[in-house]
Amino acid sequence: MTQPLRHPALYHRHAALGAKFAAFGGWEMPLEYAGGGVLKEHTAVREDVGVFDVSHLGKARVRGRGAAAFVNACLSNDLDRIGAGQAQYTLCLADNGGVVDDLIAYRFGDDDVFLIPNAANTAEVVRRLCAVAPNGISVVDQHELFAVLAVQGPRSTEVLAGLGLPTDHDYMRFTVSAYNGTDVVVCRTGYTGEHGYELVIPSHDAHTLWDAIVETGARPCGLAARDTLRTEMGYPLHGQDLSLDITPVQARAGWAVGWNKPAFWGREALVAEKAAGPRRLLWGIEALDRGIPRAHMSVLPASGDAPIGEVTSGTFSPTRKVGIGLALIDTESGVGEGDEVSLDVRGRRSAVRVVKPPFVKSSVR
């Protein structure tokens, strides 16, 4: 039986703004807003400031003596590379090296780690951690207890500073500050390639902070613009560019793996794949005609009709005004940066060039 979609705490705020909704990981979330649409929302983030409700993202707390060491022995990245007050992109891997989920770990201390997985994978990440947690370590799903707001764009610092929130911390660092009597986690991160922040606040207080941010002139942005923004950066989306069938080695996400750690889930398979060389690699593709890459399109060689890969993500770039995408291409094909290949667009060939993302220069620093 299909479960009803869950609603974020700000659902009625989005409806009042004329949002068009869509299902994301079991949640009904704003796709775009009336009076703007994807292009205006995308441009606002690149040139000014936008705010996203990404409260569908999961939240889980791991606490107890040695909680950070426990998480470090499970997830791919080396949590010991960071200290309290820092966040880290990491992966939850299956035994075969496939990606169960990609997530952000907030290290509050040696005994306290906060995780933000993807919406659809939260329960599975929590289940896997709970299954091996030793006595004294608690793993608690807090999915609906917190809202997450992403304030992104060149004017994001101005917006948060105007609300009395801290803005001068470095990338992937966070603070816990008070806003209107409520603790808010302010982290210098995001999924757009622009200078920005992600704010974690108790769900019951999210409306006050959302209203204040919007009143500063930040444009409400939906998840459609979030997707075009992240694709321009070449950031992977779980379920498309990372999955149980797409390893971090294939997706060029080996930088999120603590190769020198003695243990993490999937380590043996991943080390073996790295040593042997992956059978396919994730590349950027840029249209040479009016075509727009879309997921699952076959990649064809410059001459010949036998597929050598598949598009995993694709869209029209509002910034570059050209079709862009990510594609897994067989390494045996010999295709590399600068080569021209084709996409099978319903039986018609569309020319694309193989490139290394990002497609747009990032302002994150």
PDB file of N, CA, C and O in Angstrom, residues 89-117:
ATOM      1  N   TYR A  89      31.207  15.889   3.922  1.00  0.00           N
ATOM      2  CA  TYR A  89      30.476  15.070   2.956  1.00  0.00           C
ATOM      3  C   TYR A  89      31.020  13.654   3.032  1.00  0.00           C
ATOM      4  O   TYR A  89      32.236  13.435   3.035  1.00  0.00           O
ATOM      5  N   THR A  90      30.127  12.673   3.100  1.00  0.00           N
ATOM      6  CA  THR A  90      30.560  11.291   3.243  1.00  0.00           C
ATOM      7  C   THR A  90      29.544  10.368   2.582  1.00  0.00           C
ATOM      8  O   THR A  90      28.505  10.814   2.083  1.00  0.00           O
ATOM      9  N   LEU A  91      29.850   9.088   2.559  1.00  0.00           N
ATOM     10  CA  LEU A  91      29.019   8.106   1.863  1.00  0.00           C
ATOM     11  C   LEU A  91      28.727   6.912   2.757  1.00  0.00           C
ATOM     12  O   LEU A  91      29.587   6.463   3.512  1.00  0.00           O
ATOM     13  N   CYS A  92      27.522   6.417   2.637  1.00  0.00           N
ATOM     14  CA  CYS A  92      27.152   5.152   3.259  1.00  0.00           C
ATOM     15  C   CYS A  92      27.169   4.117   2.140  1.00  0.00           C
ATOM     16  O   CYS A  92      26.394   4.220   1.179  1.00  0.00           O
ATOM     17  N   LEU A  93      28.082   3.152   2.236  1.00  0.00           N
ATOM     18  CA  LEU A  93      28.294   2.197   1.159  1.00  0.00           C
ATOM     19  C   LEU A  93      27.762   0.814   1.499  1.00  0.00           C
ATOM     20  O   LEU A  93      27.720   0.410   2.658  1.00  0.00           O
ATOM     21  N   ALA A  94      27.389   0.079   0.468  1.00  0.00           N
ATOM     22  CA  ALA A  94      27.026  -1.327   0.607  1.00  0.00           C
ATOM     23  C   ALA A  94      28.304  -2.163   0.538  1.00  0.00           C
ATOM     24  O   ALA A  94      29.386  -1.662   0.192  1.00  0.00           O
ATOM     25  N   ASP A  95      28.185  -3.432   0.827  1.00  0.00           N
ATOM     26  CA  ASP A  95      29.367  -4.295   0.839  1.00  0.00           C
ATOM     27  C   ASP A  95      30.052  -4.355  -0.525  1.00  0.00           C
ATOM     28  O   ASP A  95      31.266  -4.570  -0.607  1.00  0.00           O
ATOM     29  N   ASN A  96      29.281  -4.171  -1.610  1.00  0.00           N
ATOM     30  CA  ASN A  96      29.851  -4.232  -2.960  1.00  0.00           C
ATOM     31  C   ASN A  96      30.446  -2.912  -3.418  1.00  0.00           C
ATOM     32  O   ASN A  96      30.880  -2.789  -4.560  1.00  0.00           O
ATOM     33  N   GLY A  97      30.455  -1.911  -2.539  1.00  0.00           N
ATOM     34  CA  GLY A  97      31.001  -0.610  -2.877  1.00  0.00           C
ATOM     35  C   GLY A  97      29.992   0.347  -3.469  1.00  0.00           C
ATOM     36  O   GLY A  97      30.306   1.519  -3.691  1.00  0.00           O
ATOM     37  N   GLY A  98      28.771  -0.132  -3.744  1.00  0.00           N
ATOM     38  CA  GLY A  98      27.714   0.744  -4.222  1.00  0.00           C
ATOM     39  C   GLY A  98      27.281   1.712  -3.144  1.00  0.00           C
ATOM     40  O   GLY A  98      27.523   1.496  -1.949  1.00  0.00           O
ATOM     41  N   VAL A  99      26.641   2.796  -3.558  1.00  0.00           N
ATOM     42  CA  VAL A  99      26.307   3.880  -2.635  1.00  0.00           C
ATOM     43  C   VAL A  99      24.866   3.760  -2.149  1.00  0.00           C
ATOM     44  O   VAL A  99      23.921   3.929  -2.922  1.00  0.00           O
ATOM     45  N   VAL A 100      24.700   3.464  -0.867  1.00  0.00           N
ATOM     46  CA  VAL A 100      23.378   3.458  -0.233  1.00  0.00           C
ATOM     47  C   VAL A 100      22.860   4.889  -0.139  1.00  0.00           C
ATOM     48  O   VAL A 100      21.687   5.156  -0.373  1.00  0.00           O
ATOM     49  N   ASP A 101      23.766   5.809   0.184  1.00  0.00           N
ATOM     50  CA  ASP A 101      23.390   7.221   0.281  1.00  0.00           C
ATOM     51  C   ASP A 101      24.638   8.082   0.378  1.00  0.00           C
ATOM     52  O   ASP A 101      25.695   7.623   0.814  1.00  0.00           O
ATOM     53  N   ASP A 102      24.513   9.351  -0.029  1.00  0.00           N
ATOM     54  CA  ASP A 102      25.536  10.346   0.280  1.00  0.00           C
ATOM     55  C   ASP A 102      24.908  11.330   1.261  1.00  0.00           C
ATOM     56  O   ASP A 102      23.727  11.643   1.169  1.00  0.00           O
ATOM     57  N   LEU A 103      25.678  11.794   2.203  1.00  0.00           N
ATOM     58  CA  LEU A 103      25.130  12.580   3.304  1.00  0.00           C
ATOM     59  C   LEU A 103      26.175  13.526   3.874  1.00  0.00           C
ATOM     60  O   LEU A 103      27.356  13.447   3.537  1.00  0.00           O
ATOM     61  N   ILE A 104      25.717  14.425   4.731  1.00  0.00           N
ATOM     62  CA  ILE A 104      26.595  15.350   5.442  1.00  0.00           C
ATOM     63  C   ILE A 104      26.620  14.956   6.915  1.00  0.00           C
ATOM     64  O   ILE A 104      25.572  14.727   7.521  1.00  0.00           O
ATOM     65  N   ALA A 105      27.820  14.851   7.467  1.00  0.00           N
ATOM     66  CA  ALA A 105      27.991  14.556   8.890  1.00  0.00           C
ATOM     67  C   ALA A 105      28.455  15.820   9.601  1.00  0.00           C
ATOM     68  O   ALA A 105      29.466  16.425   9.215  1.00  0.00           O
ATOM     69  N   TYR A 106      27.721  16.227  10.618  1.00  0.00           N
ATOM     70  CA  TYR A 106      28.081  17.377  11.456  1.00  0.00           C
ATOM     71  C   TYR A 106      28.732  16.826  12.723  1.00  0.00           C
ATOM     72  O   TYR A 106      28.076  16.129  13.501  1.00  0.00           O
ATOM     73  N   ARG A 107      29.994  17.150  12.935  1.00  0.00           N
ATOM     74  CA  ARG A 107      30.678  16.671  14.140  1.00  0.00           C
ATOM     75  C   ARG A 107      30.540  17.705  15.250  1.00  0.00           C
ATOM     76  O   ARG A 107      31.213  18.743  15.261  1.00  0.00           O
ATOM     77  N   PHE A 108      29.639  17.424  16.200  1.00  0.00           N
ATOM     78  CA  PHE A 108      29.471  18.297  17.352  1.00  0.00           C
ATOM     79  C   PHE A 108      30.538  18.000  18.400  1.00  0.00           C
ATOM     80  O   PHE A 108      30.881  18.863  19.202  1.00  0.00           O
ATOM     81  N   GLY A 109      31.050  16.786  18.413  1.00  0.00           N
ATOM     82  CA  GLY A 109      32.075  16.383  19.364  1.00  0.00           C
ATOM     83  C   GLY A 109      32.370  14.913  19.197  1.00  0.00           C
ATOM     84  O   GLY A 109      31.797  14.225  18.337  1.00  0.00           O
ATOM     85  N   ASP A 110      33.259  14.399  20.021  1.00  0.00           N
ATOM     86  CA  ASP A 110      33.619  12.985  19.936  1.00  0.00           C
ATOM     87  C   ASP A 110      32.433  12.072  20.224  1.00  0.00           C
ATOM     88  O   ASP A 110      32.396  10.928  19.749  1.00  0.00           O
ATOM     89  N   ASP A 111      31.475  12.572  20.971  1.00  0.00           N
ATOM     90  CA  ASP A 111      30.355  11.737  21.404  1.00  0.00           C
ATOM     91  C   ASP A 111      29.022  12.177  20.796  1.00  0.00           C
ATOM     92  O   ASP A 111      27.960  11.751  21.261  1.00  0.00           O
ATOM     93  N   ASP A 112      29.063  13.008  19.755  1.00  0.00           N
ATOM     94  CA  ASP A 112      27.817  13.563  19.208  1.00  0.00           C
ATOM     95  C   ASP A 112      28.006  13.908  17.729  1.00  0.00           C
ATOM     96  O   ASP A 112      28.761  14.823  17.386  1.00  0.00           O
ATOM     97  N   VAL A 113      27.313  13.176  16.868  1.00  0.00           N
ATOM     98  CA  VAL A 113      27.374  13.409  15.423  1.00  0.00           C
ATOM     99  C   VAL A 113      25.948  13.510  14.887  1.00  0.00           C
ATOM    100  O   VAL A 113      25.094  12.665  15.194  1.00  0.00           O
ATOM    101  N   PHE A 114      25.700  14.538  14.078  1.00  0.00           N
ATOM    102  CA  PHE A 114      24.388  14.765  13.467  1.00  0.00           C
ATOM    103  C   PHE A 114      24.522  14.488  11.975  1.00  0.00           C
ATOM    104  O   PHE A 114      25.452  14.988  11.325  1.00  0.00           O
ATOM    105  N   LEU A 115      23.621  13.688  11.436  1.00  0.00           N
ATOM    106  CA  LEU A 115      23.694  13.280  10.037  1.00  0.00           C
ATOM    107  C   LEU A 115      22.517  13.837   9.245  1.00  0.00           C
ATOM    108  O   LEU A 115      21.386  13.864   9.738  1.00  0.00           O
ATOM    109  N   ILE A 116      22.792  14.263   8.010  1.00  0.00           N
ATOM    110  CA  ILE A 116      21.731  14.697   7.096  1.00  0.00           C
ATOM    111  C   ILE A 116      21.813  13.849   5.834  1.00  0.00           C
ATOM    112  O   ILE A 116      22.548  14.173   4.892  1.00  0.00           O
ATOM    113  N   PRO A 117      21.058  12.737   5.804  1.00  0.00           N
ATOM    114  CA  PRO A 117      21.009  11.895   4.609  1.00  0.00           C
ATOM    115  C   PRO A 117      19.957  12.431   3.625  1.00  0.00           C
ATOM    116  O   PRO A 117      19.267  13.418   3.903  1.00  0.00           O
TER     117      PRO A 117
END
